[in-house]
PDB file of C-alpha atoms in Angstrom:
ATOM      1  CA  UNK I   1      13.138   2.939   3.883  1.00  0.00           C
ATOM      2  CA  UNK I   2      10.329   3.959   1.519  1.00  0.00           C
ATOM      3  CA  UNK I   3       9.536   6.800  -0.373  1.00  0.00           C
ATOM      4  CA  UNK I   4       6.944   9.479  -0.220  1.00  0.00           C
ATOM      5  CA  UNK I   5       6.023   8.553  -4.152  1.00  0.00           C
ATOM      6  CA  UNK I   6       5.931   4.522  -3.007  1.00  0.00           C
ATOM      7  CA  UNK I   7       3.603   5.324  -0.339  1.00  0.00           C
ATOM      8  CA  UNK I   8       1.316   7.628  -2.484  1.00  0.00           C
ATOM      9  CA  UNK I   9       1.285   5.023  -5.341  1.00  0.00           C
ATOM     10  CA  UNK I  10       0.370   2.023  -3.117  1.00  0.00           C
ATOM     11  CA  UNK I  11      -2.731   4.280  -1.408  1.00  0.00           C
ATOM     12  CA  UNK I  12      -4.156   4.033  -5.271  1.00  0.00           C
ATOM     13  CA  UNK I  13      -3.249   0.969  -6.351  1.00  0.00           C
ATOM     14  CA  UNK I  14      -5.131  -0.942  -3.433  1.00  0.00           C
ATOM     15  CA  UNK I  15      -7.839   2.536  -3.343  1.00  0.00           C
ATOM     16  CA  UNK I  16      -6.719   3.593  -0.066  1.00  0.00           C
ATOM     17  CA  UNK I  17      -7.590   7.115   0.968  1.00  0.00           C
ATOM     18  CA  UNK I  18      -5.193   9.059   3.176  1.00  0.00           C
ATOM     19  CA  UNK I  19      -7.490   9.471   5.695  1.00  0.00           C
ATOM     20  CA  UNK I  20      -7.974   5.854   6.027  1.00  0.00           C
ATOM     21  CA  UNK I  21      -4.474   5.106   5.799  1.00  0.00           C
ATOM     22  CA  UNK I  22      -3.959   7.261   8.953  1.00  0.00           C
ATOM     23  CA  UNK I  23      -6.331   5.172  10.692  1.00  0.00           C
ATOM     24  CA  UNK I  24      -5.359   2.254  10.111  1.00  0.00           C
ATOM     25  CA  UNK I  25      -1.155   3.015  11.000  1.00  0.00           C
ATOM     26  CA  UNK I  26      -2.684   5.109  13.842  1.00  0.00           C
ATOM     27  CA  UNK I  27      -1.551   8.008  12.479  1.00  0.00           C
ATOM     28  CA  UNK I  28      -2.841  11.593  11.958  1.00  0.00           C
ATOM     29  CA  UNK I  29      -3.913  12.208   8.410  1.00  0.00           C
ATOM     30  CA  UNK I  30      -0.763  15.079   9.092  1.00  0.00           C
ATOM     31  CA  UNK I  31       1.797  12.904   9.728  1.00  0.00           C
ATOM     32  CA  UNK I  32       0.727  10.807   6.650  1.00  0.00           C
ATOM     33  CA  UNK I  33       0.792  13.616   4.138  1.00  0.00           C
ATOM     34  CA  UNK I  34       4.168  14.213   5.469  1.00  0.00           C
ATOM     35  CA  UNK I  35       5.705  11.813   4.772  1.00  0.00           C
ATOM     36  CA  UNK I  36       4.186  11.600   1.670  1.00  0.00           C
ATOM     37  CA  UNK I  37       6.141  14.958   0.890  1.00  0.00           C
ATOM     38  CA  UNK I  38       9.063  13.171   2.065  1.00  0.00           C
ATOM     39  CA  UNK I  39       9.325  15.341   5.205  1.00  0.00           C
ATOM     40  CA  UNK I  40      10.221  12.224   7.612  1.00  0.00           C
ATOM     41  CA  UNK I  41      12.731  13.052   9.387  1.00  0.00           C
ATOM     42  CA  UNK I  42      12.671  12.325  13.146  1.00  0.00           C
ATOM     43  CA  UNK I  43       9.175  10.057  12.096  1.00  0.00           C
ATOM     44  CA  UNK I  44      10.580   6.538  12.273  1.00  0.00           C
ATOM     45  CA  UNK I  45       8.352   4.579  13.904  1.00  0.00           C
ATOM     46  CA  UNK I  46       5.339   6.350  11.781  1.00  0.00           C
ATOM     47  CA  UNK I  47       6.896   5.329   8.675  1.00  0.00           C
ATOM     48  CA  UNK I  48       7.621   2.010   9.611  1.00  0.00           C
ATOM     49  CA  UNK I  49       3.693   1.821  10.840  1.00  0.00           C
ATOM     50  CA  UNK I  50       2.873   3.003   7.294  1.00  0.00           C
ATOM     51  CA  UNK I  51       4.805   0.774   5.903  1.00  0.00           C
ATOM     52  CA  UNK I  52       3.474  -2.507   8.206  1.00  0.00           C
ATOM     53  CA  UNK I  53      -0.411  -0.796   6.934  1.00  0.00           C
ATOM     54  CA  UNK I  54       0.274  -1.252   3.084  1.00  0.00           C
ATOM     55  CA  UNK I  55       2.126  -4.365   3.567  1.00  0.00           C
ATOM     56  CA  UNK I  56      -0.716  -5.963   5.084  1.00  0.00           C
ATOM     57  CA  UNK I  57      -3.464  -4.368   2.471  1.00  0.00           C
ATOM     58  CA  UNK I  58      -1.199  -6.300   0.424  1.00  0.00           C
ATOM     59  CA  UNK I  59       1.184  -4.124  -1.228  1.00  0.00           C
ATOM     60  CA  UNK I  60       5.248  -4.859  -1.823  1.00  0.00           C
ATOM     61  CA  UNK I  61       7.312  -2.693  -1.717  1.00  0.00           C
ATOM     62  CA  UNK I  62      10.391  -3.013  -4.282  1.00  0.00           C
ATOM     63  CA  UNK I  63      13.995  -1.219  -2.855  1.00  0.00           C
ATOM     64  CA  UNK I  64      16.160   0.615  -5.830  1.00  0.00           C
ATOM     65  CA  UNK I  65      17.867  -1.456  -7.593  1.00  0.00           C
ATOM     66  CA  UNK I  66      16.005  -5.009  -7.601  1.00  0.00           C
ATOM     67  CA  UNK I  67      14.506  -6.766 -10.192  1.00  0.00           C
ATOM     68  CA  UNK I  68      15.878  -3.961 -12.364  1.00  0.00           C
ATOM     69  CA  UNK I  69      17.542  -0.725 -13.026  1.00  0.00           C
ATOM     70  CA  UNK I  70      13.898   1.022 -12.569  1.00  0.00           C
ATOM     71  CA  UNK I  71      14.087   2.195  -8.994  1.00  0.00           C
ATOM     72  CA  UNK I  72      12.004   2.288  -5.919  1.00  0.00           C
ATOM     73  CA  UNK I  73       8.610   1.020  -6.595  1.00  0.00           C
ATOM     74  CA  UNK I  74       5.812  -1.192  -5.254  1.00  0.00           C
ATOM     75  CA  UNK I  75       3.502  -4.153  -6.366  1.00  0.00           C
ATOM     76  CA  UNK I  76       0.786  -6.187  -5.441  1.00  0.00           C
ATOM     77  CA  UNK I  77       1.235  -9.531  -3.411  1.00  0.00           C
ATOM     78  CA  UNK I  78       0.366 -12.041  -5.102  1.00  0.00           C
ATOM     79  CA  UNK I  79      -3.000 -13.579  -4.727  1.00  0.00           C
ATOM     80  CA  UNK I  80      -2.801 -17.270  -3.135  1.00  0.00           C
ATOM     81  CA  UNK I  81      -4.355 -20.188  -5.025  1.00  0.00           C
ATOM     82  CA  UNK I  82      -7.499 -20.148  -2.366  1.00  0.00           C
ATOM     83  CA  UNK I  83      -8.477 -16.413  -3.358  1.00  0.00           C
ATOM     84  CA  UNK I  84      -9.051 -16.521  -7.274  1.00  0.00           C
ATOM     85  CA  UNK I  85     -11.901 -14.102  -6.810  1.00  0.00           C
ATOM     86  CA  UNK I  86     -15.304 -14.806  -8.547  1.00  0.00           C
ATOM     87  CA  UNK I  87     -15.374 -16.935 -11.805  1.00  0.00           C
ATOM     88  CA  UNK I  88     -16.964 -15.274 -14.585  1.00  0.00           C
ATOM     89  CA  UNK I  89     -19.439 -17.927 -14.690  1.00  0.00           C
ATOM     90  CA  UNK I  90     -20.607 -16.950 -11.433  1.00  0.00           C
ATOM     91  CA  UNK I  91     -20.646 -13.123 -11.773  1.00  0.00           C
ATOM     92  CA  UNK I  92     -24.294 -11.300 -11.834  1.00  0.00           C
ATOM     93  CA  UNK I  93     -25.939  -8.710  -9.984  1.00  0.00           C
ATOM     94  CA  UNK I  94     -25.746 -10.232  -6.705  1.00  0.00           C
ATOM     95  CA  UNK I  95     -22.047 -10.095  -6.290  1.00  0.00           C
ATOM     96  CA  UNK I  96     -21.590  -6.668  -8.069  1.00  0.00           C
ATOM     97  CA  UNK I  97     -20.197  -3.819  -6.461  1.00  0.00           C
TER      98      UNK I  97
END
Protein backbone atom coordinates (compact mmCIF):
# COMPACT_ATOMS: atom_id res chain seq x y z
CA UNK A 1 0.00 0.00 0.00
CA UNK A 2 0.82 3.72 -0.09
CA UNK A 3 1.18 6.28 2.28
CA UNK A 4 -0.75 9.32 3.25
CA UNK A 5 2.74 11.48 2.73
CA UNK A 6 3.20 9.53 -0.95
CA UNK A 7 -0.15 10.52 -1.91
CA UNK A 8 0.16 14.21 -0.68
CA UNK A 9 3.61 14.53 -2.39
CA UNK A 10 2.49 13.15 -5.80
CA UNK A 11 -0.81 15.75 -5.73
CA UNK A 12 2.22 18.55 -5.93
CA UNK A 13 4.58 17.14 -7.89
CA UNK A 14 2.15 16.65 -10.98
CA UNK A 15 -0.06 20.11 -9.38
CA UNK A 16 -2.97 18.13 -8.52
CA UNK A 17 -5.45 19.70 -6.15
CA UNK A 18 -7.35 17.50 -3.72
CA UNK A 19 -10.42 18.39 -4.96
CA UNK A 20 -9.53 17.28 -8.34
CA UNK A 21 -7.96 14.26 -7.20
CA UNK A 22 -11.36 13.24 -5.69
CA UNK A 23 -12.85 13.60 -8.96
CA UNK A 24 -10.96 11.98 -10.85
CA UNK A 25 -10.71 8.45 -8.29
CA UNK A 26 -14.45 9.21 -7.79
CA UNK A 27 -13.97 9.99 -4.52
CA UNK A 28 -15.24 12.61 -2.01
CA UNK A 29 -12.70 15.30 -1.37
CA UNK A 30 -13.37 13.51 2.50
CA UNK A 31 -12.33 10.33 1.80
CA UNK A 32 -9.19 11.79 0.05
CA UNK A 33 -8.01 13.92 2.93
CA UNK A 34 -8.35 10.80 4.87
CA UNK A 35 -6.37 8.97 3.71
CA UNK A 36 -4.05 11.51 3.35
CA UNK A 37 -4.00 11.53 7.31
CA UNK A 38 -3.46 7.96 7.02
CA UNK A 39 -6.93 7.16 8.42
CA UNK A 40 -7.60 4.18 5.77
CA UNK A 41 -8.68 1.66 7.39
CA UNK A 42 -11.72 -0.24 6.05
CA UNK A 43 -11.05 2.22 2.59
CA UNK A 44 -9.47 -0.32 0.26
CA UNK A 45 -10.87 0.02 -2.80
CA UNK A 46 -10.60 4.08 -2.40
CA UNK A 47 -7.02 3.82 -1.93
CA UNK A 48 -6.39 1.57 -4.56
CA UNK A 49 -8.62 4.14 -6.89
CA UNK A 50 -6.21 6.83 -5.64
CA UNK A 51 -3.56 5.05 -6.32
CA UNK A 52 -4.78 3.87 -10.19
CA UNK A 53 -5.51 8.24 -10.42
CA UNK A 54 -1.76 9.23 -9.77
CA UNK A 55 -0.46 6.34 -11.59
CA UNK A 56 -2.08 7.37 -14.63
CA UNK A 57 -1.24 11.37 -14.15
CA UNK A 58 1.98 9.72 -14.30
CA UNK A 59 3.36 9.34 -10.97
CA UNK A 60 5.42 6.03 -9.48
CA UNK A 61 5.17 5.12 -6.64
CA UNK A 62 8.49 3.65 -4.92
CA UNK A 63 7.70 0.76 -1.88
CA UNK A 64 10.30 1.02 1.29
CA UNK A 65 13.14 -0.36 0.70
CA UNK A 66 13.88 -0.18 -3.24
CA UNK A 67 16.33 1.54 -5.00
CA UNK A 68 17.63 2.45 -1.54
CA UNK A 69 17.53 2.61 2.15
CA UNK A 70 15.35 6.02 1.76
CA UNK A 71 11.84 4.71 2.19
CA UNK A 72 8.47 5.06 0.68
CA UNK A 73 8.47 7.64 -1.95
CA UNK A 74 7.24 8.48 -5.46
CA UNK A 75 8.59 9.75 -8.91
CA UNK A 76 7.69 10.77 -12.15
CA UNK A 77 7.29 8.25 -15.14
CA UNK A 78 9.42 8.77 -17.40
CA UNK A 79 8.61 10.75 -20.43
CA UNK A 80 8.65 8.50 -23.76
CA UNK A 81 10.89 9.51 -26.67
CA UNK A 82 7.57 10.89 -28.67
CA UNK A 83 6.76 13.53 -25.80
CA UNK A 84 10.05 15.70 -25.46
CA UNK A 85 7.86 18.72 -24.89
CA UNK A 86 8.58 21.99 -26.85
CA UNK A 87 12.20 22.71 -28.10
CA UNK A 88 13.52 25.87 -26.96
CA UNK A 89 13.82 26.93 -30.42
CA UNK A 90 10.25 26.78 -30.76
CA UNK A 91 9.12 28.40 -27.47
CA UNK A 92 7.36 32.08 -27.71
CA UNK A 93 4.27 33.56 -26.66
CA UNK A 94 2.02 31.36 -28.46
CA UNK A 95 2.76 28.23 -26.59
CA UNK A 96 3.20 29.94 -23.13
CA UNK A 97 1.17 29.16 -20.31
Amino acid sequence: MITGPQIRGARAMIGMSIEDLAAHAGLSVETVAALEKGDWAGETRAMIDVRNTLEAHGIVFIASGNQDEGGPGIRLRARSSSDDGIRPENLNAANDD
